[in-house]
Amino acid sequence: MARYTCSFIVSVPIDHLQALLLELLQDCGLDVQYYTADYIMAREIPGNVSFSQLVTVEVLVDKSSATETETRMSIVIKNETLPLQLNNHCRQVFDFVRQTIEQSRHWHLIESISG
């Protein structure tokens, strides 16, 4: 199973973050399946790749360490195929979502760590 992770610290009020993330994920072509105040799960819409290559995105918001000006969040992007090539479909979606978060005009990116 391919799995990529990244953590961010963004400067945005926590009560605005969820709506901004939902919009961002939908703009990335993902279908939001489930969300709570500190968790969002979205999936790639079927049709462009095989079923096993469909990507799932999970966003975890760390509400316990959030301040009025900074919020930490982590994303996990995964699918069911083995990452036999460095430039696989899951990695491409991960890079796209990560860049979209880093370049979003809705917040100021303080820190980004890919793992």
XYZ file of N, CA, C and O in Angstrom:
460
model
N 0.837 -1.162 0.000
C 0.000 0.000 0.000
C 0.896 1.243 0.000
O 1.802 1.370 0.805
N 0.631 2.173 -0.911
C 1.352 3.440 -0.945
C 0.771 4.350 0.129
O -0.437 4.397 0.324
N 1.673 5.063 0.827
C 1.229 5.929 1.918
C 2.232 7.070 2.060
O 3.425 6.826 2.196
N 1.729 8.298 2.027
C 2.570 9.485 2.142
C 1.974 10.403 3.201
O 0.751 10.535 3.291
N 2.847 11.029 3.992
C 2.382 11.897 5.063
C 3.075 13.249 5.007
O 4.183 13.366 4.492
N 2.409 14.232 5.561
C 2.962 15.582 5.621
C 2.290 16.316 6.777
O 1.113 16.099 7.049
N 3.047 17.177 7.453
C 2.508 18.006 8.534
C 2.700 19.468 8.181
O 3.688 19.840 7.558
N 1.754 20.273 8.626
C 1.789 21.701 8.351
C 1.447 22.469 9.613
O 0.668 21.998 10.435
N 1.993 23.657 9.713
C 1.518 24.646 10.669
C 1.108 25.842 9.830
O 1.909 26.357 9.040
N -0.155 26.233 9.958
C -0.683 27.349 9.177
C -1.222 28.420 10.118
O -1.664 28.128 11.224
N -1.153 29.633 9.640
C -1.674 30.760 10.404
C -3.077 31.062 9.913
O -3.267 31.711 8.883
N -4.046 30.535 10.648
C -5.459 30.741 10.342
C -6.251 30.403 11.612
O -5.869 29.480 12.348
N -7.307 31.132 11.899
C -8.123 30.774 13.063
C -8.714 29.371 12.895
O -9.179 29.011 11.808
N -8.684 28.580 13.938
C -9.123 27.192 13.850
C -10.590 27.074 13.446
O -10.965 26.123 12.768
N -11.418 28.053 13.802
C -12.827 27.947 13.429
C -13.058 28.198 11.938
O -14.140 27.916 11.444
N -12.074 28.705 11.215
C -12.193 28.882 9.766
C -11.533 27.738 8.985
O -11.798 27.559 7.805
N -10.679 26.984 9.648
C -9.857 25.995 8.958
C -10.667 24.889 8.295
O -10.402 24.524 7.146
N -11.654 24.333 8.978
C -12.403 23.210 8.417
C -13.074 23.578 7.099
O -12.953 22.842 6.114
N -13.761 24.692 7.044
C -14.436 25.110 5.806
C -13.424 25.328 4.682
O -13.667 24.950 3.535
N -12.277 25.914 5.019
C -11.239 26.140 4.016
C -10.666 24.822 3.500
O -10.427 24.667 2.300
N -10.466 23.862 4.408
C -9.943 22.554 3.988
C -10.946 21.789 3.124
O -10.567 21.146 2.149
N -12.216 21.843 3.489
C -13.246 21.174 2.685
C -13.253 21.734 1.264
O -13.292 20.977 0.284
N -13.186 23.036 1.151
C -13.162 23.675 -0.164
C -11.900 23.314 -0.937
O -11.947 23.002 -2.129
N -10.758 23.308 -0.254
C -9.491 22.976 -0.889
C -9.497 21.551 -1.430
O -9.073 21.304 -2.566
N -9.982 20.609 -0.639
C -10.024 19.211 -1.082
C -10.954 19.038 -2.280
O -10.638 18.304 -3.224
N -12.085 19.705 -2.265
C -13.004 19.632 -3.401
C -12.377 20.267 -4.637
O -12.538 19.753 -5.743
N -11.635 21.352 -4.466
C -10.936 21.981 -5.587
C -9.844 21.072 -6.157
O -9.473 21.209 -7.321
N -9.337 20.155 -5.344
C -8.332 19.188 -5.798
C -8.980 17.988 -6.501
O -8.286 17.029 -6.862
N -10.289 18.007 -6.670
C -10.983 16.922 -7.349
C -11.299 15.743 -6.454
O -11.490 14.627 -6.929
N -11.375 15.989 -5.152
C -11.660 14.928 -4.198
C -13.077 15.073 -3.662
O -13.594 16.183 -3.552
N -13.684 13.941 -3.346
C -15.036 13.901 -2.808
C -14.956 13.699 -1.300
O -14.469 12.665 -0.834
N -15.395 14.683 -0.533
C -15.349 14.588 0.932
C -16.396 13.575 1.380
O -17.581 13.731 1.126
N -15.946 12.515 2.050
C -16.805 11.427 2.493
C -17.308 11.611 3.923
O -18.412 11.214 4.257
N -16.430 12.195 4.763
C -16.741 12.284 6.188
C -15.907 13.407 6.802
O -14.762 13.614 6.407
N -16.479 14.117 7.759
C -15.687 15.113 8.476
C -16.275 15.398 9.855
O -17.472 15.290 10.069
N -15.370 15.710 10.755
C -15.714 16.191 12.086
C -14.887 17.451 12.317
O -14.182 17.905 11.417
N -14.921 17.980 13.516
C -14.201 19.219 13.808
C -12.686 19.070 13.645
O -12.000 20.037 13.340
N -12.160 17.853 13.841
C -10.707 17.680 13.763
C -10.255 16.580 12.794
O -9.087 16.189 12.798
N -11.154 16.104 11.939
C -10.805 15.031 11.005
C -11.623 15.171 9.717
O -12.823 15.464 9.772
N -10.952 14.978 8.580
C -11.639 14.987 7.283
C -11.120 13.804 6.476
O -9.915 13.547 6.442
N -12.044 13.085 5.841
C -11.659 12.013 4.930
C -12.277 12.302 3.566
O -13.482 12.546 3.465
N -11.435 12.291 2.548
C -11.896 12.525 1.184
C -11.318 11.445 0.287
O -10.254 10.883 0.580
N -12.026 11.151 -0.798
C -11.574 10.129 -1.745
C -11.561 10.693 -3.149
O -12.349 11.568 -3.491
N -10.693 10.118 -3.929
C -10.636 10.461 -5.345
C -11.898 9.934 -6.026
O -12.388 8.857 -5.691
N -12.414 10.678 -6.969
C -13.633 10.290 -7.674
C -13.282 9.226 -8.712
O -12.350 9.412 -9.506
N -13.997 8.080 -8.726
C -13.703 7.010 -9.686
C -13.886 7.470 -11.132
O -14.691 8.341 -11.433
N -13.098 6.847 -12.000
C -13.261 7.108 -13.420
C -11.972 7.304 -14.184
O -11.893 6.975 -15.356
N -10.942 7.848 -13.530
C -9.702 8.134 -14.247
C -8.626 7.073 -14.062
O -7.741 6.947 -14.906
N -8.667 6.344 -12.960
C -7.679 5.304 -12.680
C -8.403 4.046 -12.201
O -9.594 4.098 -11.878
N -7.672 2.935 -12.138
C -8.278 1.700 -11.656
C -8.692 1.852 -10.189
O -8.184 2.710 -9.467
N -9.602 0.997 -9.757
C -10.156 1.095 -8.408
C -9.076 1.010 -7.336
O -9.118 1.728 -6.335
N -8.074 0.141 -7.518
C -7.024 -0.018 -6.512
C -6.118 1.211 -6.429
O -5.446 1.422 -5.420
N -6.102 2.046 -7.457
C -5.267 3.241 -7.449
C -5.980 4.463 -6.873
O -5.353 5.495 -6.668
N -7.281 4.346 -6.610
C -8.017 5.479 -6.058
C -7.405 5.898 -4.723
O -7.138 5.073 -3.860
N -7.220 7.174 -4.559
C -6.516 7.724 -3.404
C -7.507 8.178 -2.332
O -8.547 8.750 -2.639
N -7.139 7.911 -1.084
C -7.871 8.405 0.074
C -6.995 9.430 0.783
O -5.805 9.205 0.982
N -7.598 10.551 1.155
C -6.884 11.619 1.854
C -7.516 11.779 3.233
O -8.731 11.916 3.350
N -6.673 11.743 4.255
C -7.126 11.986 5.617
C -6.413 13.219 6.148
O -5.191 13.327 6.021
N -7.164 14.131 6.704
C -6.612 15.346 7.305
C -6.938 15.316 8.788
O -8.099 15.160 9.171
N -5.908 15.445 9.616
C -6.077 15.471 11.065
C -5.642 16.835 11.578
O -4.515 17.260 11.339
N -6.538 17.518 12.252
C -6.266 18.847 12.798
C -5.993 18.701 14.292
O -6.794 18.115 15.019
N -4.863 19.218 14.737
C -4.481 19.133 16.148
C -5.102 20.299 16.908
O -4.491 21.361 17.050
N -6.302 20.098 17.406
C -7.008 21.160 18.131
C -6.388 21.418 19.505
O -6.506 22.510 20.036
N -5.720 20.428 20.061
C -5.174 20.584 21.421
C -4.034 21.595 21.476
O -3.830 22.219 22.515
N -3.289 21.756 20.387
C -2.182 22.712 20.402
C -2.484 23.979 19.595
O -1.614 24.831 19.446
N -3.698 24.105 19.101
C -4.058 25.267 18.276
C -4.138 26.528 19.127
O -4.585 26.493 20.266
N -3.688 27.612 18.533
C -3.814 28.922 19.162
C -4.718 29.770 18.271
O -5.207 29.298 17.246
N -4.892 31.022 18.638
C -5.726 31.901 17.818
C -5.092 32.188 16.464
O -5.780 32.538 15.512
N -3.767 32.028 16.366
C -3.080 32.383 15.126
C -2.414 31.209 14.420
O -2.019 31.347 13.270
N -2.264 30.060 15.071
C -1.573 28.919 14.466
C -2.320 27.619 14.712
O -2.811 27.387 15.812
N -2.359 26.800 13.669
C -2.965 25.483 13.786
C -2.073 24.461 13.091
O -1.599 24.697 11.988
N -1.864 23.332 13.750
C -1.079 22.241 13.173
C -2.047 21.213 12.585
O -3.063 20.881 13.198
N -1.708 20.724 11.397
C -2.511 19.666 10.779
C -1.591 18.697 10.058
O -0.481 19.049 9.674
N -2.063 17.474 9.931
C -1.323 16.429 9.232
C -2.213 15.839 8.161
O -3.433 15.743 8.347
N -1.599 15.433 7.046
C -2.347 14.731 6.011
C -1.696 13.372 5.767
O -0.481 13.217 5.874
N -2.544 12.400 5.500
C -2.108 11.062 5.103
C -2.815 10.772 3.789
O -4.042 10.867 3.711
N -2.036 10.454 2.782
C -2.590 10.142 1.467
C -2.143 8.730 1.121
O -0.957 8.416 1.170
N -3.124 7.876 0.783
C -2.803 6.465 0.569
C -3.719 5.852 -0.478
O -4.783 6.381 -0.788
N -3.256 4.729 -1.016
C -4.097 3.902 -1.870
C -3.674 2.445 -1.697
O -2.787 2.136 -0.902
N -4.313 1.536 -2.428
C -4.105 0.105 -2.218
C -2.973 -0.496 -3.059
O -2.682 -1.669 -2.922
N -2.352 0.281 -3.936
C -1.298 -0.284 -4.789
C 0.064 -0.134 -4.126
O 0.310 0.803 -3.362
N 0.956 -1.045 -4.439
C 2.315 -0.959 -3.933
C 3.060 0.139 -4.686
O 2.914 0.260 -5.910
N 3.859 0.924 -3.998
C 4.599 1.999 -4.667
C 5.858 1.457 -5.355
O 6.990 1.688 -4.926
N 5.663 0.710 -6.444
C 6.782 0.077 -7.137
C 7.631 1.075 -7.919
O 8.790 0.812 -8.198
N 7.035 2.205 -8.268
C 7.775 3.264 -8.943
C 7.748 4.503 -8.059
O 6.771 4.753 -7.340
N 8.815 5.294 -8.141
C 8.882 6.507 -7.334
C 7.783 7.491 -7.716
O 7.155 8.106 -6.864
N 7.506 7.629 -8.991
C 6.486 8.564 -9.478
C 5.194 7.797 -9.779
O 4.819 7.623 -10.925
N 4.522 7.342 -8.734
C 3.272 6.595 -8.902
C 2.075 7.533 -8.730
O 2.224 8.699 -8.366
N 0.886 7.023 -8.985
C -0.318 7.855 -8.938
C -0.547 8.455 -7.554
O -0.870 9.640 -7.418
N -0.362 7.671 -6.512
C -0.571 8.162 -5.151
C 0.401 9.306 -4.847
O 0.023 10.314 -4.259
N 1.647 9.154 -5.263
C 2.657 10.203 -5.041
C 2.276 11.482 -5.793
O 2.454 12.599 -5.286
N 1.763 11.333 -7.005
C 1.364 12.499 -7.797
C 0.221 13.260 -7.108
O 0.244 14.490 -7.034
N -0.762 12.526 -6.592
C -1.870 13.174 -5.878
C -1.345 13.817 -4.598
O -1.723 14.944 -4.249
N -0.465 13.126 -3.881
C 0.138 13.682 -2.665
C 0.848 15.001 -2.958
O 0.633 16.000 -2.266
N 1.694 15.005 -4.000
C 2.423 16.219 -4.353
C 1.465 17.350 -4.716
O 1.679 18.505 -4.332
N 0.397 17.032 -5.440
C -0.579 18.043 -5.847
C -1.298 18.635 -4.633
O -1.405 19.853 -4.494
N -1.770 17.780 -3.735
C -2.483 18.259 -2.544
C -1.538 19.051 -1.644
O -1.886 20.127 -1.150
N -0.321 18.556 -1.443
C 0.660 19.252 -0.610
C 0.969 20.643 -1.170
O 0.964 21.628 -0.442
N 1.203 20.730 -2.471
C 1.487 22.029 -3.093
C 0.282 22.964 -2.996
O 0.442 24.170 -2.785
N -0.905 22.417 -3.146
C -2.112 23.233 -3.038
C -2.248 23.811 -1.636
O -2.587 24.987 -1.468
N -1.962 23.005 -0.618
C -2.002 23.493 0.764
C -0.923 24.548 0.982
O -1.172 25.607 1.556
N 0.287 24.281 0.506
C 1.397 25.205 0.713
C 1.184 26.538 0.004
O 1.631 27.570 0.482
N 0.489 26.526 -1.124
C 0.320 27.748 -1.916
C -1.046 28.411 -1.732
O -1.337 29.395 -2.410
N -1.856 27.901 -0.830
C -3.185 28.461 -0.637
C -3.113 29.908 -0.172
O -2.315 30.267 0.693
N -3.974 30.724 -0.728
C -4.021 32.141 -0.352
C -4.875 32.351 0.900
O -4.947 33.450 1.423
N -5.503 31.299 1.404
C -6.396 31.421 2.552
C -5.678 31.421 3.893
O -6.292 31.682 4.923
N -4.395 31.086 3.892
C -3.631 31.103 5.130
C -2.177 31.361 4.819
O -1.731 31.291 3.687
N -1.433 31.630 5.880
C 0.011 31.805 5.768
C 0.657 30.515 6.256
O 0.420 30.084 7.398
N 1.452 29.881 5.412
C 2.144 28.640 5.771
C 3.348 28.979 6.647
O 4.214 29.741 6.240
N 3.374 28.413 7.833
C 4.493 28.638 8.757
C 5.530 27.521 8.618
O 6.725 27.780 8.598
N 5.051 26.284 8.501
C 5.968 25.152 8.440
C 5.324 24.014 7.651
O 4.124 23.788 7.748
N 6.148 23.304 6.886
C 5.712 22.132 6.145
C 6.783 21.054 6.265
O 7.955 21.321 5.971
N 6.382 19.872 6.720
C 7.330 18.762 6.883
C 6.739 17.537 6.198
O 5.675 17.061 6.555
N 7.446 17.023 5.174
C 7.013 15.816 4.484
C 7.752 14.619 5.050
O 8.924 14.708 5.397
N 7.036 13.490 5.120
C 7.666 12.293 5.659
C 7.542 11.115 4.764
O 6.931 11.054 3.782
